[in-house]
Coordinates of C-alpha atoms and ligand atoms in Angstrom, one line a residue:
M97 CA -24.3 23.9 41.6
K98 CA -25.1 20.3 41.3
K99 CA -28.7 21.1 42.5
L100 CA -29.0 23.9 39.9
V101 CA -28.0 21.6 37.1
L102 CA -30.6 19.0 38.3
L103 CA -33.2 21.9 38.6
F104 CA -32.5 23.0 35.1
I105 CA -32.7 19.3 33.9
T106 CA -36.0 18.9 35.4
F107 CA -37.3 22.2 34.1
S108 CA -36.3 21.4 30.5
L109 CA -38.0 17.9 30.7
I110 CA -41.3 19.3 31.9
T111 CA -40.9 22.1 29.4
F112 CA -40.0 20.0 26.3
A113 CA -41.4 16.6 27.0
Q114 CA -45.1 16.0 26.0
N115 CA -45.3 12.9 28.0
K116 CA -43.5 13.0 31.2
I117 CA -43.4 11.0 34.4
V118 CA -41.7 11.4 37.6
I119 CA -41.6 8.6 40.0
N120 CA -40.5 9.1 43.5
A121 CA -38.5 5.8 44.4
D122 CA -37.9 7.0 47.9
L123 CA -41.4 8.0 49.0
G124 CA -43.4 4.8 48.8
K125 CA -45.5 3.8 51.7
D126 CA -48.6 1.7 50.8
T127 CA -48.5 -1.7 49.8
I128 CA -50.3 -3.1 46.5
S129 CA -52.1 -6.2 47.7
R130 CA -51.4 -8.9 45.6
N131 CA -55.3 -9.7 46.0
I132 CA -55.8 -6.7 43.4
Y133 CA -54.9 -9.4 40.7
G134 CA -57.8 -12.0 41.9
H135 CA -59.9 -13.7 39.6
F136 CA -63.6 -14.8 39.6
A137 CA -65.2 -18.2 38.8
E138 CA -68.8 -18.6 38.4
H139 CA -71.1 -21.4 37.6
L140 CA -71.8 -19.6 34.3
G141 CA -71.5 -21.2 30.8
R142 CA -68.2 -22.9 30.3
C143 CA -66.4 -21.4 33.1
I144 CA -66.4 -24.3 35.7
Y145 CA -67.7 -27.2 33.5
D146 CA -65.4 -27.4 30.2
G147 CA -63.1 -24.7 31.7
F148 CA -61.7 -25.7 35.1
Y149 CA -63.3 -28.9 35.7
V150 CA -63.7 -31.8 33.3
G151 CA -64.7 -34.5 35.9
D152 CA -62.6 -37.0 37.8
T153 CA -63.5 -39.8 35.2
N154 CA -62.2 -38.0 32.2
K155 CA -59.6 -40.0 30.5
V156 CA -59.1 -37.6 27.6
I157 CA -58.1 -34.2 29.1
P158 CA -55.2 -34.6 31.9
N159 CA -56.6 -33.7 35.1
T160 CA -56.1 -34.0 38.8
R161 CA -59.3 -35.1 40.6
G162 CA -61.3 -33.5 37.6
I163 CA -59.4 -30.2 37.5
R164 CA -57.6 -29.7 34.5
N165 CA -53.8 -29.7 34.5
D166 CA -53.2 -27.3 31.8
I167 CA -55.2 -24.8 33.4
I168 CA -53.5 -25.0 36.9
Q169 CA -50.1 -24.8 35.0
A170 CA -51.2 -21.6 33.2
L171 CA -52.8 -19.9 36.0
K172 CA -49.7 -20.8 38.4
K173 CA -47.8 -18.5 36.1
L174 CA -50.4 -15.6 37.1
K175 CA -49.6 -16.4 40.7
V176 CA -53.4 -16.2 41.1
P177 CA -53.7 -14.8 44.9
V178 CA -57.4 -15.3 45.5
L179 CA -60.2 -16.8 43.5
R180 CA -64.1 -15.8 44.1
W181 CA -66.7 -18.5 43.5
P182 CA -69.6 -19.7 43.0
G183 CA -71.1 -16.4 41.6
G184 CA -72.3 -13.9 40.7
C185 CA -75.8 -14.0 40.4
F186 CA -75.4 -17.9 40.8
A187 CA -74.4 -17.4 44.3
D188 CA -77.8 -16.1 45.5
T189 CA -79.3 -19.3 44.2
Y190 CA -76.6 -21.7 45.4
H191 CA -77.3 -24.0 48.4
W192 CA -74.0 -25.4 49.2
K193 CA -75.3 -28.7 50.7
D194 CA -76.3 -29.8 47.1
G195 CA -72.7 -29.9 46.3
I196 CA -71.1 -32.2 49.0
G197 CA -70.9 -35.8 49.5
E198 CA -71.1 -38.8 47.0
K199 CA -71.4 -37.1 43.4
S200 CA -74.1 -39.6 42.3
Q201 CA -76.2 -38.7 45.3
R202 CA -76.1 -34.8 44.7
P203 CA -79.1 -33.2 43.4
T204 CA -79.3 -31.8 39.8
I205 CA -80.7 -28.2 39.9
V206 CA -81.6 -25.8 37.2
N207 CA -78.9 -22.7 36.6
A208 CA -81.8 -20.1 36.6
W209 CA -79.7 -17.1 35.9
W210 CA -77.5 -18.6 33.3
G211 CA -79.3 -20.2 30.6
G212 CA -81.7 -22.7 32.6
V213 CA -79.0 -25.3 31.9
T214 CA -78.6 -28.5 34.2
E215 CA -76.2 -28.0 37.0
N216 CA -75.4 -31.6 38.6
N217 CA -73.4 -30.1 41.5
S218 CA -70.4 -32.4 40.7
F219 CA -68.1 -29.3 41.2
G220 CA -69.1 -28.2 44.8
T221 CA -67.0 -27.0 48.0
H222 CA -64.5 -29.8 48.1
E223 CA -63.7 -29.4 44.4
F224 CA -63.5 -25.6 44.7
L225 CA -61.2 -25.9 47.7
D226 CA -59.1 -28.4 46.0
L227 CA -58.6 -26.1 42.9
C228 CA -57.6 -23.2 45.2
E229 CA -55.2 -25.5 47.0
Q230 CA -53.8 -26.7 43.4
L231 CA -53.4 -23.0 42.4
G232 CA -52.0 -21.8 45.9
A233 CA -54.8 -19.4 45.8
E234 CA -56.9 -17.9 48.7
P235 CA -60.6 -19.0 48.2
F236 CA -63.2 -16.3 48.4
I237 CA -66.8 -17.6 48.8
S238 CA -69.7 -15.8 47.9
A239 CA -72.6 -16.8 50.1
N240 CA -76.2 -17.1 49.4
V241 CA -78.2 -14.2 51.0
G242 CA -80.8 -13.7 48.5
S243 CA -82.5 -17.0 48.9
G244 CA -80.5 -18.5 52.0
T245 CA -80.5 -18.2 55.3
P246 CA -78.0 -16.8 58.3
Q247 CA -78.1 -20.6 59.4
E248 CA -77.1 -22.0 56.0
L249 CA -74.2 -19.5 55.8
A250 CA -73.0 -20.3 59.6
E251 CA -73.1 -23.9 58.9
W252 CA -71.1 -23.4 55.7
I253 CA -68.5 -21.5 57.6
Q254 CA -68.6 -24.2 60.2
Y255 CA -68.0 -26.8 57.6
C256 CA -65.0 -25.3 56.2
N257 CA -63.4 -23.7 59.0
F258 CA -64.2 -25.5 62.4
D259 CA -61.5 -27.7 63.8
G260 CA -63.4 -29.2 66.8
I261 CA -66.3 -31.3 67.1
S262 CA -69.5 -29.9 65.5
P263 CA -72.4 -31.2 63.3
M264 CA -70.6 -29.5 60.2
S265 CA -67.1 -30.4 61.0
N266 CA -68.2 -33.9 61.5
L267 CA -69.9 -34.1 58.3
R268 CA -66.9 -32.3 56.5
K269 CA -64.7 -35.2 58.0
K270 CA -67.2 -38.0 56.9
N271 CA -66.8 -36.4 53.4
G272 CA -63.3 -37.0 53.4
R273 CA -61.7 -33.8 54.7
E274 CA -60.1 -34.1 58.0
K275 CA -58.5 -30.6 58.5
P276 CA -60.6 -27.3 58.0
W277 CA -59.6 -25.3 55.0
N278 CA -59.8 -21.9 57.1
V279 CA -61.5 -19.8 54.4
K280 CA -60.9 -16.3 55.1
Y281 CA -62.9 -14.3 52.5
W282 CA -66.7 -14.5 52.6
G283 CA -69.0 -12.6 50.5
V284 CA -72.3 -11.6 52.1
G285 CA -74.5 -11.9 48.8
N286 CA -73.9 -10.6 45.5
E287 CA -75.5 -7.6 43.7
A288 CA -78.3 -7.3 46.5
W289 CA -79.4 -4.4 44.6
G290 CA -80.3 -6.8 41.6
C291 CA -80.1 -10.6 41.1
G292 CA -79.4 -10.9 44.7
G293 CA -82.8 -9.9 45.7
H294 CA -83.7 -6.4 44.4
M295 CA -83.2 -4.7 47.9
S296 CA -82.8 -1.3 48.8
P297 CA -79.4 -0.3 50.5
E298 CA -81.3 0.3 53.8
Y299 CA -82.9 -3.2 53.8
Y300 CA -79.8 -4.8 52.6
A301 CA -77.7 -3.1 55.3
D302 CA -80.0 -4.7 57.9
V303 CA -79.9 -8.0 56.4
Y304 CA -76.0 -7.8 56.2
K305 CA -75.8 -7.2 59.8
R306 CA -78.1 -10.1 60.5
F307 CA -75.9 -12.5 58.5
A308 CA -72.6 -11.1 59.6
T309 CA -73.5 -11.5 63.2
Y310 CA -73.7 -15.1 63.0
M311 CA -70.7 -15.8 60.8
Q312 CA -67.7 -15.3 63.2
G313 CA -68.3 -17.9 66.0
N314 CA -68.0 -20.7 63.6
S315 CA -64.8 -20.2 62.6
N316 CA -61.1 -20.8 63.6
V317 CA -59.8 -18.1 61.7
K318 CA -60.7 -14.5 61.7
L319 CA -63.2 -14.0 58.7
F320 CA -63.0 -11.1 56.1
R321 CA -66.6 -10.3 55.4
I322 CA -67.3 -8.5 52.2
A323 CA -70.6 -6.7 51.7
S324 CA -72.4 -6.7 48.5
G325 CA -71.5 -3.4 47.1
P326 CA -72.6 -0.7 44.7
Y327 CA -72.5 -0.9 40.9
G328 CA -70.5 2.0 39.3
D329 CA -71.2 5.4 40.8
N330 CA -74.2 4.3 43.1
Y331 CA -72.7 6.2 45.9
N332 CA -75.8 6.2 47.9
W333 CA -75.4 2.4 48.3
T334 CA -72.0 3.0 50.0
E335 CA -73.3 5.9 52.0
V336 CA -76.1 3.8 53.4
L337 CA -73.9 0.9 54.0
M338 CA -71.2 2.7 55.8
K339 CA -73.5 4.5 58.0
N340 CA -75.6 1.6 59.0
I341 CA -73.1 -1.2 59.6
P342 CA -71.0 -0.7 62.6
L343 CA -67.2 -1.3 61.6
N344 CA -66.7 -4.2 63.8
L345 CA -69.2 -6.3 61.4
I346 CA -67.6 -5.5 58.2
E347 CA -64.0 -5.9 56.6
G348 CA -64.8 -5.0 52.9
I349 CA -67.5 -3.6 50.4
G350 CA -67.6 -4.9 46.9
L351 CA -67.8 -2.7 43.8
H352 CA -69.0 -4.0 40.6
Y353 CA -68.4 -2.3 37.3
Y354 CA -68.1 -3.4 33.7
S355 CA -67.0 -1.5 30.7
V356 CA -70.1 -1.9 28.3
I357 CA -71.0 0.5 25.3
D358 CA -74.6 -0.2 25.7
W359 CA -76.3 -3.2 27.5
N360 CA -78.6 -3.6 24.5
N361 CA -75.9 -3.3 21.8
K362 CA -72.6 -4.2 23.2
G363 CA -70.7 -4.6 20.0
S364 CA -68.3 -7.4 18.8
A365 CA -65.5 -8.4 21.0
T366 CA -63.2 -8.8 17.8
N367 CA -64.9 -6.6 15.1
F368 CA -65.0 -3.1 16.3
T369 CA -64.3 0.3 15.0
E370 CA -61.9 2.9 16.4
E371 CA -64.7 4.9 18.0
Q372 CA -65.9 1.5 19.8
Y373 CA -62.3 1.1 21.1
F374 CA -62.2 4.7 22.3
K375 CA -65.4 4.3 24.1
I376 CA -64.6 1.2 25.8
I377 CA -61.3 2.6 27.0
K378 CA -63.0 5.6 28.2
L379 CA -65.4 3.8 29.9
A380 CA -62.7 1.6 31.7
L381 CA -61.0 4.8 32.9
K382 CA -64.2 5.8 34.7
I383 CA -63.5 3.4 37.4
E384 CA -61.0 5.6 38.7
E385 CA -63.6 8.3 39.4
Y386 CA -65.9 5.7 40.9
I387 CA -63.2 4.5 43.2
E388 CA -62.3 7.8 44.3
G389 CA -66.0 8.7 44.7
H390 CA -66.6 5.7 47.0
S391 CA -63.4 6.0 48.9
K392 CA -64.3 9.6 49.7
I393 CA -67.6 8.4 51.5
M394 CA -65.8 5.4 53.0
D395 CA -63.0 8.0 54.5
R396 CA -65.8 10.0 56.4
Y397 CA -67.1 6.8 58.3
D398 CA -63.8 4.8 58.4
P399 CA -60.9 7.2 58.2
N400 CA -58.3 4.5 59.3
K401 CA -59.1 2.5 56.1
K402 CA -60.1 -0.6 57.8
V403 CA -62.7 -1.4 55.4
A404 CA -61.6 -2.5 52.2
L405 CA -63.0 -1.5 48.8
V406 CA -63.2 -5.0 47.0
V407 CA -63.7 -4.5 42.9
D408 CA -65.0 -8.1 43.0
E409 CA -66.3 -7.9 39.2
W410 CA -64.6 -5.9 36.6
G411 CA -63.6 -6.1 33.0
G412 CA -65.0 -5.5 29.3
W413 CA -68.5 -7.0 28.2
Y414 CA -69.1 -7.4 24.6
D415 CA -71.9 -9.4 22.5
V416 CA -71.2 -13.1 22.7
E417 CA -69.3 -15.1 19.8
P418 CA -71.4 -15.8 17.0
G419 CA -73.1 -19.0 17.4
T420 CA -72.7 -19.5 20.9
N421 CA -75.4 -19.6 23.8
P422 CA -76.3 -15.8 24.6
A423 CA -76.6 -17.0 28.2
F424 CA -73.0 -18.3 28.4
L425 CA -71.2 -15.0 27.9
F426 CA -68.6 -16.4 26.0
Q427 CA -66.5 -13.7 24.2
Q428 CA -63.1 -13.4 22.2
N429 CA -60.2 -11.2 23.8
T430 CA -58.0 -8.6 21.7
M431 CA -55.4 -6.2 22.2
R432 CA -58.3 -3.6 23.2
D433 CA -58.8 -5.8 26.3
A434 CA -55.1 -5.9 27.2
V435 CA -55.3 -2.0 27.0
L436 CA -58.4 -2.3 29.1
A437 CA -56.5 -4.5 31.8
G438 CA -53.5 -2.6 31.9
V439 CA -55.1 0.9 32.6
T440 CA -57.5 -0.7 35.2
L441 CA -54.7 -2.6 37.0
N442 CA -52.7 0.7 37.1
I443 CA -55.8 2.4 38.5
F444 CA -56.2 -0.3 41.1
N445 CA -52.5 -0.2 42.0
N446 CA -52.7 3.7 42.3
H447 CA -55.5 3.6 44.6
C448 CA -54.1 0.4 46.8
Q449 CA -54.7 2.6 50.1
R450 CA -58.5 1.5 49.9
V451 CA -58.7 -1.0 47.1
K452 CA -57.4 -4.2 48.6
M453 CA -58.7 -7.0 46.5
A454 CA -60.3 -7.1 42.8
N455 CA -61.5 -10.2 40.9
L456 CA -61.5 -9.9 37.0
A457 CA -64.5 -11.2 35.5
Q458 CA -64.1 -14.1 34.7
T459 CA -61.3 -16.6 34.6
I460 CA -62.2 -19.0 31.9
N461 CA -64.8 -18.9 28.8
V462 CA -66.7 -15.9 30.3
L463 CA -66.4 -12.2 29.6
Q464 CA -62.9 -11.0 29.9
A465 CA -61.3 -14.3 30.4
V466 CA -57.7 -15.0 30.7
I467 CA -58.1 -18.3 29.2
L468 CA -60.3 -19.9 26.5
T469 CA -60.8 -23.6 26.0
D470 CA -61.9 -25.8 23.2
K471 CA -62.2 -29.5 24.4
E472 CA -58.4 -30.4 25.0
K473 CA -56.9 -27.1 23.5
I474 CA -56.6 -24.0 25.7
I475 CA -55.4 -20.5 24.5
L476 CA -54.0 -17.8 26.8
T477 CA -55.7 -14.2 25.9
P478 CA -53.8 -10.7 25.8
T479 CA -55.5 -10.2 29.1
Y480 CA -53.7 -13.2 30.6
H481 CA -50.4 -11.7 29.3
V482 CA -51.0 -8.5 31.0
M483 CA -51.9 -10.1 34.3
E484 CA -48.7 -12.0 34.1
M485 CA -46.6 -9.1 33.2
Y486 CA -48.2 -7.1 35.9
N487 CA -47.5 -9.8 38.5
V488 CA -44.2 -8.1 39.7
H489 CA -46.5 -5.7 41.5
H490 CA -47.7 -8.2 43.9
D491 CA -47.3 -7.0 47.4
A492 CA -44.8 -4.4 46.2
V493 CA -44.7 -0.9 47.6
L494 CA -46.8 1.6 45.6
L495 CA -44.2 4.4 44.3
P496 CA -45.9 7.9 43.8
S497 CA -45.9 9.0 40.1
T498 CA -46.9 12.1 38.4
V499 CA -47.8 11.8 34.9
I500 CA -47.9 14.6 32.3
S501 CA -49.7 13.1 29.2
D502 CA -50.9 14.5 25.9
S503 CA -54.2 13.5 24.8
Y504 CA -55.8 10.7 22.4
K505 CA -58.6 12.3 20.5
Y506 CA -61.5 10.8 18.9
G507 CA -64.2 13.3 17.5
N508 CA -64.8 16.0 20.3
E509 CA -63.4 13.7 22.9
E510 CA -60.3 12.9 24.4
I511 CA -58.6 11.1 27.0
K512 CA -54.9 10.9 28.4
S513 CA -53.0 8.6 26.3
I514 CA -50.4 7.4 28.9
S515 CA -51.5 5.3 31.9
C516 CA -48.7 4.3 34.4
S517 CA -48.0 2.9 37.9
A518 CA -44.9 2.0 39.6
S519 CA -43.8 -0.2 42.5
K520 CA -40.7 -1.5 44.5
D521 CA -40.4 -4.9 45.4
K522 CA -38.8 -6.5 48.5
D523 CA -35.5 -6.8 46.8
G524 CA -35.2 -2.9 45.9
K525 CA -36.4 -3.6 42.0
I526 CA -38.4 -1.0 40.9
H527 CA -41.5 -2.0 38.2
I528 CA -43.2 0.6 36.0
S529 CA -46.2 -0.4 34.0
L530 CA -47.1 1.7 31.2
V531 CA -50.0 1.8 28.6
N532 CA -50.2 3.7 25.5
I533 CA -53.9 4.0 24.9
D534 CA -53.6 5.8 21.7
S535 CA -54.6 3.3 19.0
N536 CA -52.9 5.4 16.0
K537 CA -49.6 7.0 17.5
G538 CA -46.6 5.9 19.2
K539 CA -45.4 7.8 22.1
D540 CA -42.1 9.0 23.3
V541 CA -42.0 9.1 27.2
Q542 CA -39.5 10.5 29.4
I543 CA -39.4 9.0 32.9
E544 CA -37.5 10.5 35.6
I545 CA -36.7 8.4 38.8
R546 CA -36.0 10.6 41.7
G547 CA -34.6 9.3 45.2
Q548 CA -32.6 6.3 43.6
K549 CA -29.6 5.9 41.5
I550 CA -30.6 3.6 38.6
S551 CA -28.3 1.8 36.7
S552 CA -29.8 -0.7 34.4
V553 CA -33.3 -1.0 32.7
S554 CA -35.0 -3.9 30.8
G555 CA -38.5 -4.7 29.9
R556 CA -41.3 -6.7 28.0
I557 CA -44.1 -5.5 25.7
L558 CA -47.3 -6.6 24.6
T559 CA -48.6 -5.4 21.2
S560 CA -49.5 -6.3 17.6
Q561 CA -50.3 -5.0 14.1
K562 CA -54.0 -4.3 14.7
V563 CA -55.8 -3.6 18.0
Q564 CA -58.4 -6.2 17.0
D565 CA -55.7 -8.9 16.9
H566 CA -56.4 -12.0 19.3
N567 CA -55.2 -15.4 19.8
T568 CA -57.0 -18.2 18.3
F569 CA -57.0 -22.0 18.7
E570 CA -55.3 -22.1 15.1
N571 CA -52.7 -19.3 16.1
P572 CA -52.5 -19.4 19.7
D573 CA -49.2 -17.3 20.0
K574 CA -50.1 -14.4 17.8
I575 CA -49.9 -12.1 20.8
K576 CA -47.6 -12.6 23.6
P577 CA -45.0 -10.7 25.4
K578 CA -41.8 -9.8 23.7
V579 CA -38.4 -8.3 25.0
F580 CA -38.7 -4.5 24.9
T581 CA -35.6 -2.6 24.0
N582 CA -37.0 0.8 23.4
A583 CA -36.3 2.4 26.9
K584 CA -33.0 4.2 27.1
L585 CA -31.3 5.3 30.5
S586 CA -29.4 8.5 30.7
N587 CA -28.9 10.3 34.1
N588 CA -31.7 8.6 35.9
V589 CA -34.0 9.6 33.1
L590 CA -35.5 6.8 31.0
N591 CA -36.5 7.6 27.4
V592 CA -39.2 5.2 26.3
Q593 CA -40.9 4.8 23.0
L594 CA -44.2 3.1 23.0
P595 CA -45.7 1.8 20.0
P596 CA -49.5 2.5 19.8
F597 CA -52.0 0.4 21.8
S598 CA -49.2 -1.3 23.7
V599 CA -48.5 -2.5 27.3
V600 CA -45.0 -2.4 28.8
V601 CA -43.5 -3.3 31.9
L602 CA -40.0 -2.1 32.7
E603 CA -37.6 -3.4 35.3
V604 CA -35.1 -0.8 36.6
K605 CA -32.3 -1.2 39.1
Ligands
AHR150 O1 -70.3 -11.9 35.8 C1 -71.4 -12.0 35.3 C2 -72.4 -11.4 36.1 O2 -72.2 -10.1 36.2 C3 -72.6 -11.7 37.5 O3 -73.2 -13.1 37.8 C4 -73.1 -10.6 38.2 O4 -72.7 -10.5 39.6 C5 -72.9 -9.5 37.4 O5 -74.0 -8.9 37.1

């Protein structure tokens, strides 16, 4: 009888609810790696200098060995798990020995990719690894393959990771660091098909094997080597790499993808139409198709999922803010970006079997940044708040969910309006992250939790009056998470009311 009643309830929910989610709380098996919530810091524009680093002689902005204290404080709340550095395109021009030793002796170079500006190398390996230690984040060093050599990389690894006596560990000690840092994550080049050397996949696969062969012997820790991967739907790149690189030489393949309307006319970050909003979110959702496409290829060569898909660059890319250097990629960040981040992170969570790391581009003052700085001031962007709200998913077990959603239509096109992912943490708490993509209409969503009795629900919401809204230095807290009270629990079913373009994270126990 009880079963019949339950069956009837389920049937009526499916029949009458337009937006309906079923979460199986007892069927989780895959862990959402916290590294999915990783970040990326390139020597580009004001990300490192003016962003993370103000120099160790700066008396105006409070810092620890040159690294801004306010930035560390803000990023600690995100629990940044991993930070990729020094690029990007910059990585394949970077010779690490330029950035070690006495600062006044370090050579000044030209940042050829990003505006031809002077790079004085005052932020190098020691400073980056100090930053990671201050953050409590794992470093991910992207090595120079395009214009570097296997020896240069092997020596960098020995410098960072070798404990015994060797030329590079001795040099590290001479430069003030006794113990190795034990850097696990190493990128073998960046965008090898483009700024990393314009290589064919066949050629890069050979180059990769050559570099990867000489990496391991110089390290006390087992390295996680990440090959420069495809962009978007370049499935041939993945196919060739998986076919040609033996599984004992590779731990991860990168994937880069930016949501950009038109590379020649990207549009403003803040002043956009509904059509542009729709297009960007539709483009962001595309990453699910790409992840599935690359995973399918990887499954054929690596059915045990040993090799990770590492989305080491993602985010929205718009025109730079008026009056700023076009090569610095400085853009504002609105509720559109919060929606973009929310749906993308839900996709990563839901594909955590293969996606083991991702790095939002980029942390400060560049592209879809989580923090913007203006001299001594900082602001937290809507994307920051999404990252902070979603950190409950770090290392939690993904719960399978089925989403039946109505559509958000624009012109002749439509996309699903509700995005969701759910996980159970080590204390048994369930977190459900929801996004209402529709920029015009609020949505009623019924969420049925199966396999666990639920007795309470609480939550937080990020939304605003207009989808173009953003935080400014004059009004830094315009957008920030608020307590969410529009989720009502009855018979293990949550009835949730989501406002337009909102991101909500629920906690149920
Ligand atoms: O993130 C900005 C640039 O975008 C990176 O340097 C490069 O890898 C990509 O093309």
